[in-house]
Every structure is written in structure tokens, then in C-alpha cells.
Amino acid sequence: MKNTERFSKTVGHYQSYRPNYPKEMLDFLLTNKILSNDKIIADIGSGTGIFSQQLLRLGLKVFAIEPNKAMREFAEQQLTDDANFVSINGAAEQTTLLDDSVDVISVATAFHWFDRQACRKEFKRILRDEGYVLLFWNLRLPELALVLQDYEQVLRHYCPTYKGIPSQQICETEILNFFAKYSGKIYNFSNQQTFNLEGLIGRLHSTSYSLRPEQPNYDKMIDAITQVFNRHQKNGQLVFPYTTKLYLGKL
């Protein structure tokens, strides 16, 4: 499966059950003048517009670059009424934006799918002098909670294409090397979602490796994830924690 087609069948679940990014991270970026309403942002690999929408709520101008047709069209349906939103059929390696046209590049839970050498060249082309690049992920670290360990076991047992969390397979040094020498900095923020059983199943369905109803062992997978929910829920709710890791720097 091409990376640009990977989430075509999960669009509704992706939008509904993937987490936003923490307010504390946005506050940090605003306080440090990385983001401000006089800056133009290229949100690359924007998907269904989860982070683009958070930027728009701050009054920022956003070019949302997304190659997946289903995800891009979903974002357009949700966000097109905002005059600051511009949807573009493009990719990290070929955004179609003009030279020196943006002040900040944001990449929310997508950098691991990019051709890093090609996209670095493209980022440098479109980014203005002294512009920043933000690479960040909501990381599902098993050490954060027992529920994440149990969730991980379900994935490894029932999802044959699951080989570990893609975003957590990139070496940190490799990410830092993407930035100009000594420019990359790392920041961590706490984040979480609260799910009922339907939400936890929806979170699973939002991934590209989850079994689909027509596949063998689908019912067993749902039974297993239901057991995880029952084991960890309190009053019908389950807390699903993340560490949001931000890599911030210049090129």
C-alpha cells in the first residue's frame, strides 16, 4: 500500500478518534513567538485537518498540504468556510507552494511517512529565512500505563501488518539531524483521550493496520479490545495517555 493511500478507508474514524494536540504545546509556541497571527503556516501531511483546525482557531493562515484524496476532501468539508484555510493537493516532497512563501512548517504525526531527503529540500525551498519547522507526534508509549501495554498486545496478536508504531521507529538522532546543526530542540507535553468502549474500538479502527470486518479474526480482535476496556475502565470511561513530543528547529 502506498503511504499516500494508507488511511483512505479510515477517514471517519481518524477524524473522530485520533487525539488533538495539547493546549500546552500551542501555548508554548505562542509564548515563544513561533506561532503568531501574522505568520503563514504550511501544515504538511495535514490529513483530515486535526491540527489545521487547531491553528485556524488561533486565527492563523494555513496551507493544508495533503496527498490523500479522501482525507483532504474530508478536511475541506469541515474547514472550507474558514477564509484562512487553503487546501492543496500536494505532498511533503512536492507541496506546489511558492519559494519563500511560509513562515512555519508543521508536521503532525506524519513525518515518518516522508522521504526525508526530498522533503528537506522542499521545506527549505518554501520556508522563509529564519522560519521554523515543527515535527511532532502523540506517542503511545507503553510505559505510560498498563492499558497501553494491553492495547499493544492486542495489536501484535491480531493485526498481521502491525510491526510497531511507525512514528516510534525513527531514531531520535535521525530526526534531530533533519535540522540545521545544533538547531533542533525537543519538548515533551502530556496529552490524553478519554474513551467509552465505542471510542476505544474507533481508535483502533483509525489505524491503517487494524483488521476490517470482512477479515479473519476480526471478531476475536474486537472481543480482545473489549476485554482491555473492561479491565481498565472506571464508570464506563477509559483514559488513554500520550506523550506529545515536539522537535522544533530551523533548516
PDB file of N, CA and C in Angstrom, residues 126-188:
ATOM      1  N   ILE A 126      10.427  26.343   0.350  1.00  0.00           N
ATOM      2  CA  ILE A 126       9.209  27.114   0.637  1.00  0.00           C
ATOM      3  C   ILE A 126       9.304  27.943   1.913  1.00  0.00           C
ATOM      4  N   LEU A 127      10.279  27.649   2.770  1.00  0.00           N
ATOM      5  CA  LEU A 127      10.363  28.305   4.073  1.00  0.00           C
ATOM      6  C   LEU A 127      11.157  29.609   3.971  1.00  0.00           C
ATOM      7  N   ARG A 128      10.606  30.658   4.556  1.00  0.00           N
ATOM      8  CA  ARG A 128      11.305  31.934   4.578  1.00  0.00           C
ATOM      9  C   ARG A 128      12.494  31.881   5.531  1.00  0.00           C
ATOM     10  N   ASP A 129      13.402  32.827   5.356  1.00  0.00           N
ATOM     11  CA  ASP A 129      14.562  32.921   6.242  1.00  0.00           C
ATOM     12  C   ASP A 129      14.110  33.011   7.695  1.00  0.00           C
ATOM     13  N   GLU A 130      14.799  32.289   8.554  1.00  0.00           N
ATOM     14  CA  GLU A 130      14.513  32.258   9.986  1.00  0.00           C
ATOM     15  C   GLU A 130      13.201  31.555  10.312  1.00  0.00           C
ATOM     16  N   GLY A 131      12.623  30.861   9.336  1.00  0.00           N
ATOM     17  CA  GLY A 131      11.392  30.119   9.604  1.00  0.00           C
ATOM     18  C   GLY A 131      11.659  28.850  10.398  1.00  0.00           C
ATOM     19  N   TYR A 132      10.623  28.370  11.064  1.00  0.00           N
ATOM     20  CA  TYR A 132      10.739  27.192  11.921  1.00  0.00           C
ATOM     21  C   TYR A 132      10.034  25.983  11.307  1.00  0.00           C
ATOM     22  N   VAL A 133      10.546  24.818  11.659  1.00  0.00           N
ATOM     23  CA  VAL A 133       9.897  23.547  11.331  1.00  0.00           C
ATOM     24  C   VAL A 133       9.502  22.870  12.640  1.00  0.00           C
ATOM     25  N   LEU A 134       8.255  22.418  12.714  1.00  0.00           N
ATOM     26  CA  LEU A 134       7.729  21.717  13.883  1.00  0.00           C
ATOM     27  C   LEU A 134       7.381  20.295  13.464  1.00  0.00           C
ATOM     28  N   LEU A 135       8.047  19.322  14.046  1.00  0.00           N
ATOM     29  CA  LEU A 135       7.736  17.910  13.822  1.00  0.00           C
ATOM     30  C   LEU A 135       7.252  17.350  15.157  1.00  0.00           C
ATOM     31  N   PHE A 136       6.048  16.785  15.180  1.00  0.00           N
ATOM     32  CA  PHE A 136       5.544  16.323  16.475  1.00  0.00           C
ATOM     33  C   PHE A 136       4.591  15.144  16.311  1.00  0.00           C
ATOM     34  N   TRP A 137       4.519  14.391  17.387  1.00  0.00           N
ATOM     35  CA  TRP A 137       3.720  13.170  17.430  1.00  0.00           C
ATOM     36  C   TRP A 137       3.046  13.034  18.795  1.00  0.00           C
ATOM     37  N   ASN A 138       1.859  12.445  18.800  1.00  0.00           N
ATOM     38  CA  ASN A 138       1.271  11.917  20.028  1.00  0.00           C
ATOM     39  C   ASN A 138       1.761  10.478  20.163  1.00  0.00           C
ATOM     40  N   LEU A 139       2.683  10.246  21.074  1.00  0.00           N
ATOM     41  CA  LEU A 139       3.302   8.935  21.200  1.00  0.00           C
ATOM     42  C   LEU A 139       2.572   8.070  22.216  1.00  0.00           C
ATOM     43  N   ARG A 140       2.246   6.869  21.793  1.00  0.00           N
ATOM     44  CA  ARG A 140       1.561   5.907  22.649  1.00  0.00           C
ATOM     45  C   ARG A 140       2.627   5.022  23.301  1.00  0.00           C
ATOM     46  N   LEU A 141       3.235   5.527  24.350  1.00  0.00           N
ATOM     47  CA  LEU A 141       4.349   4.829  24.985  1.00  0.00           C
ATOM     48  C   LEU A 141       3.830   3.809  25.988  1.00  0.00           C
ATOM     49  N   PRO A 142       4.129   2.522  25.808  1.00  0.00           N
ATOM     50  CA  PRO A 142       3.590   1.501  26.715  1.00  0.00           C
ATOM     51  C   PRO A 142       3.909   1.740  28.184  1.00  0.00           C
ATOM     52  N   GLU A 143       5.051   2.380  28.459  1.00  0.00           N
ATOM     53  CA  GLU A 143       5.425   2.601  29.855  1.00  0.00           C
ATOM     54  C   GLU A 143       4.535   3.627  30.552  1.00  0.00           C
ATOM     55  N   LEU A 144       3.705   4.344  29.799  1.00  0.00           N
ATOM     56  CA  LEU A 144       2.845   5.352  30.413  1.00  0.00           C
ATOM     57  C   LEU A 144       1.718   4.740  31.230  1.00  0.00           C
ATOM     58  N   ALA A 145       1.235   3.558  30.815  1.00  0.00           N
ATOM     59  CA  ALA A 145       0.081   2.983  31.502  1.00  0.00           C
ATOM     60  C   ALA A 145      -0.104   1.531  31.099  1.00  0.00           C
ATOM     61  N   LEU A 146      -0.669   0.737  32.014  1.00  0.00           N
ATOM     62  CA  LEU A 146      -0.941  -0.673  31.727  1.00  0.00           C
ATOM     63  C   LEU A 146      -1.918  -0.830  30.565  1.00  0.00           C
ATOM     64  N   VAL A 147      -2.860   0.096  30.427  1.00  0.00           N
ATOM     65  CA  VAL A 147      -3.824  -0.024  29.340  1.00  0.00           C
ATOM     66  C   VAL A 147      -3.119   0.016  27.987  1.00  0.00           C
ATOM     67  N   LEU A 148      -2.056   0.794  27.862  1.00  0.00           N
ATOM     68  CA  LEU A 148      -1.331   0.861  26.604  1.00  0.00           C
ATOM     69  C   LEU A 148      -0.565  -0.428  26.332  1.00  0.00           C
ATOM     70  N   GLN A 149      -0.076  -1.065  27.386  1.00  0.00           N
ATOM     71  CA  GLN A 149       0.596  -2.351  27.224  1.00  0.00           C
ATOM     72  C   GLN A 149      -0.387  -3.412  26.752  1.00  0.00           C
ATOM     73  N   ASP A 150      -1.570  -3.415  27.332  1.00  0.00           N
ATOM     74  CA  ASP A 150      -2.585  -4.391  26.916  1.00  0.00           C
ATOM     75  C   ASP A 150      -3.064  -4.110  25.499  1.00  0.00           C
ATOM     76  N   TYR A 151      -3.225  -2.855  25.161  1.00  0.00           N
ATOM     77  CA  TYR A 151      -3.621  -2.461  23.807  1.00  0.00           C
ATOM     78  C   TYR A 151      -2.581  -2.929  22.788  1.00  0.00           C
ATOM     79  N   GLU A 152      -1.315  -2.737  23.136  1.00  0.00           N
ATOM     80  CA  GLU A 152      -0.214  -3.155  22.269  1.00  0.00           C
ATOM     81  C   GLU A 152      -0.246  -4.661  22.033  1.00  0.00           C
ATOM     82  N   GLN A 153      -0.553  -5.423  23.054  1.00  0.00           N
ATOM     83  CA  GLN A 153      -0.616  -6.875  22.904  1.00  0.00           C
ATOM     84  C   GLN A 153      -1.715  -7.301  21.934  1.00  0.00           C
ATOM     85  N   VAL A 154      -2.845  -6.612  21.982  1.00  0.00           N
ATOM     86  CA  VAL A 154      -3.934  -6.916  21.037  1.00  0.00           C
ATOM     87  C   VAL A 154      -3.468  -6.667  19.608  1.00  0.00           C
ATOM     88  N   LEU A 155      -2.803  -5.550  19.373  1.00  0.00           N
ATOM     89  CA  LEU A 155      -2.325  -5.229  18.028  1.00  0.00           C
ATOM     90  C   LEU A 155      -1.351  -6.281  17.530  1.00  0.00           C
ATOM     91  N   ARG A 156      -0.417  -6.672  18.373  1.00  0.00           N
ATOM     92  CA  ARG A 156       0.613  -7.624  17.943  1.00  0.00           C
ATOM     93  C   ARG A 156       0.026  -9.018  17.714  1.00  0.00           C
ATOM     94  N   HIS A 157      -1.031  -9.330  18.427  1.00  0.00           N
ATOM     95  CA  HIS A 157      -1.618 -10.674  18.296  1.00  0.00           C
ATOM     96  C   HIS A 157      -2.569 -10.777  17.104  1.00  0.00           C
ATOM     97  N   TYR A 158      -3.335  -9.712  16.856  1.00  0.00           N
ATOM     98  CA  TYR A 158      -4.425  -9.825  15.874  1.00  0.00           C
ATOM     99  C   TYR A 158      -4.202  -9.038  14.579  1.00  0.00           C
ATOM    100  N   CYS A 159      -3.243  -8.152  14.527  1.00  0.00           N
ATOM    101  CA  CYS A 159      -3.075  -7.312  13.334  1.00  0.00           C
ATOM    102  C   CYS A 159      -1.778  -7.703  12.616  1.00  0.00           C
ATOM    103  N   PRO A 160      -1.867  -8.533  11.579  1.00  0.00           N
ATOM    104  CA  PRO A 160      -0.678  -9.087  10.956  1.00  0.00           C
ATOM    105  C   PRO A 160       0.266  -8.049  10.347  1.00  0.00           C
ATOM    106  N   THR A 161      -0.262  -6.907   9.913  1.00  0.00           N
ATOM    107  CA  THR A 161       0.606  -5.906   9.300  1.00  0.00           C
ATOM    108  C   THR A 161       1.201  -4.941  10.328  1.00  0.00           C
ATOM    109  N   TYR A 162       0.823  -5.098  11.593  1.00  0.00           N
ATOM    110  CA  TYR A 162       1.351  -4.217  12.628  1.00  0.00           C
ATOM    111  C   TYR A 162       2.757  -4.658  13.013  1.00  0.00           C
ATOM    112  N   LYS A 163       3.723  -3.770  12.838  1.00  0.00           N
ATOM    113  CA  LYS A 163       5.124  -4.066  13.155  1.00  0.00           C
ATOM    114  C   LYS A 163       5.677  -3.096  14.199  1.00  0.00           C
ATOM    115  N   GLY A 164       4.801  -2.514  14.976  1.00  0.00           N
ATOM    116  CA  GLY A 164       5.198  -1.481  15.924  1.00  0.00           C
ATOM    117  C   GLY A 164       4.715  -0.133  15.433  1.00  0.00           C
ATOM    118  N   ILE A 165       4.703   0.835  16.318  1.00  0.00           N
ATOM    119  CA  ILE A 165       4.197   2.163  15.999  1.00  0.00           C
ATOM    120  C   ILE A 165       5.181   2.844  15.045  1.00  0.00           C
ATOM    121  N   PRO A 166       4.750   3.150  13.802  1.00  0.00           N
ATOM    122  CA  PRO A 166       5.694   3.692  12.810  1.00  0.00           C
ATOM    123  C   PRO A 166       6.436   4.924  13.292  1.00  0.00           C
ATOM    124  N   SER A 167       5.734   5.829  13.966  1.00  0.00           N
ATOM    125  CA  SER A 167       6.368   7.076  14.393  1.00  0.00           C
ATOM    126  C   SER A 167       7.426   6.855  15.464  1.00  0.00           C
ATOM    127  N   GLN A 168       7.385   5.705  16.136  1.00  0.00           N
ATOM    128  CA  GLN A 168       8.349   5.432  17.198  1.00  0.00           C
ATOM    129  C   GLN A 168       9.506   4.563  16.705  1.00  0.00           C
ATOM    130  N   GLN A 169       9.561   4.362  15.371  1.00  0.00           N
ATOM    131  CA  GLN A 169      10.646   3.583  14.805  1.00  0.00           C
ATOM    132  C   GLN A 169      11.731   4.459  14.186  1.00  0.00           C
ATOM    133  N   ILE A 170      11.542   5.785  14.246  1.00  0.00           N
ATOM    134  CA  ILE A 170      12.574   6.703  13.748  1.00  0.00           C
ATOM    135  C   ILE A 170      13.515   7.043  14.892  1.00  0.00           C
ATOM    136  N   CYS A 171      14.799   6.892  14.659  1.00  0.00           N
ATOM    137  CA  CYS A 171      15.802   7.225  15.664  1.00  0.00           C
ATOM    138  C   CYS A 171      15.757   8.724  15.957  1.00  0.00           C
ATOM    139  N   GLU A 172      15.806   9.073  17.233  1.00  0.00           N
ATOM    140  CA  GLU A 172      15.757  10.482  17.619  1.00  0.00           C
ATOM    141  C   GLU A 172      16.903  11.273  16.997  1.00  0.00           C
ATOM    142  N   THR A 173      18.068  10.667  16.919  1.00  0.00           N
ATOM    143  CA  THR A 173      19.208  11.338  16.298  1.00  0.00           C
ATOM    144  C   THR A 173      18.918  11.651  14.842  1.00  0.00           C
ATOM    145  N   GLU A 174      18.253  10.724  14.166  1.00  0.00           N
ATOM    146  CA  GLU A 174      17.910  10.930  12.763  1.00  0.00           C
ATOM    147  C   GLU A 174      16.962  12.118  12.599  1.00  0.00           C
ATOM    148  N   ILE A 175      16.019  12.258  13.516  1.00  0.00           N
ATOM    149  CA  ILE A 175      15.103  13.396  13.448  1.00  0.00           C
ATOM    150  C   ILE A 175      15.862  14.696  13.691  1.00  0.00           C
ATOM    151  N   LEU A 176      16.705  14.721  14.703  1.00  0.00           N
ATOM    152  CA  LEU A 176      17.457  15.937  15.004  1.00  0.00           C
ATOM    153  C   LEU A 176      18.397  16.309  13.856  1.00  0.00           C
ATOM    154  N   ASN A 177      18.919  15.300  13.164  1.00  0.00           N
ATOM    155  CA  ASN A 177      19.813  15.565  12.033  1.00  0.00           C
ATOM    156  C   ASN A 177      19.087  16.200  10.851  1.00  0.00           C
ATOM    157  N   PHE A 178      17.765  16.149  10.868  1.00  0.00           N
ATOM    158  CA  PHE A 178      16.984  16.798   9.820  1.00  0.00           C
ATOM    159  C   PHE A 178      17.139  18.316   9.883  1.00  0.00           C
ATOM    160  N   PHE A 179      17.384  18.831  11.080  1.00  0.00           N
ATOM    161  CA  PHE A 179      17.508  20.268  11.284  1.00  0.00           C
ATOM    162  C   PHE A 179      18.951  20.727  11.047  1.00  0.00           C
ATOM    163  N   ALA A 180      19.105  22.047  10.916  1.00  0.00           N
ATOM    164  CA  ALA A 180      20.445  22.611  10.847  1.00  0.00           C
ATOM    165  C   ALA A 180      21.206  22.254  12.130  1.00  0.00           C
ATOM    166  N   LYS A 181      22.508  22.210  12.044  1.00  0.00           N
ATOM    167  CA  LYS A 181      23.340  21.777  13.158  1.00  0.00           C
ATOM    168  C   LYS A 181      23.045  22.568  14.419  1.00  0.00           C
ATOM    169  N   TYR A 182      22.802  21.851  15.519  1.00  0.00           N
ATOM    170  CA  TYR A 182      22.533  22.416  16.855  1.00  0.00           C
ATOM    171  C   TYR A 182      21.209  23.174  16.942  1.00  0.00           C
ATOM    172  N   SER A 183      20.403  23.145  15.879  1.00  0.00           N
ATOM    173  CA  SER A 183      19.174  23.927  15.915  1.00  0.00           C
ATOM    174  C   SER A 183      18.007  23.170  16.527  1.00  0.00           C
ATOM    175  N   GLY A 184      17.978  21.847  16.351  1.00  0.00           N
ATOM    176  CA  GLY A 184      16.822  21.068  16.800  1.00  0.00           C
ATOM    177  C   GLY A 184      16.740  20.939  18.315  1.00  0.00           C
ATOM    178  N   LYS A 185      15.569  21.212  18.856  1.00  0.00           N
ATOM    179  CA  LYS A 185      15.316  21.073  20.287  1.00  0.00           C
ATOM    180  C   LYS A 185      14.111  20.154  20.483  1.00  0.00           C
ATOM    181  N   ILE A 186      14.069  19.469  21.629  1.00  0.00           N
ATOM    182  CA  ILE A 186      12.996  18.526  21.911  1.00  0.00           C
ATOM    183  C   ILE A 186      12.203  19.004  23.124  1.00  0.00           C
ATOM    184  N   TYR A 187      10.884  18.939  23.003  1.00  0.00           N
ATOM    185  CA  TYR A 187       9.993  19.316  24.098  1.00  0.00           C
ATOM    186  C   TYR A 187       8.923  18.235  24.236  1.00  0.00           C
ATOM    187  N   ASN A 188       8.539  17.963  25.476  1.00  0.00           N
ATOM    188  CA  ASN A 188       7.523  16.953  25.752  1.00  0.00           C
ATOM    189  C   ASN A 188       6.336  17.575  26.480  1.00  0.00           C
TER     190      ASN A 188
END
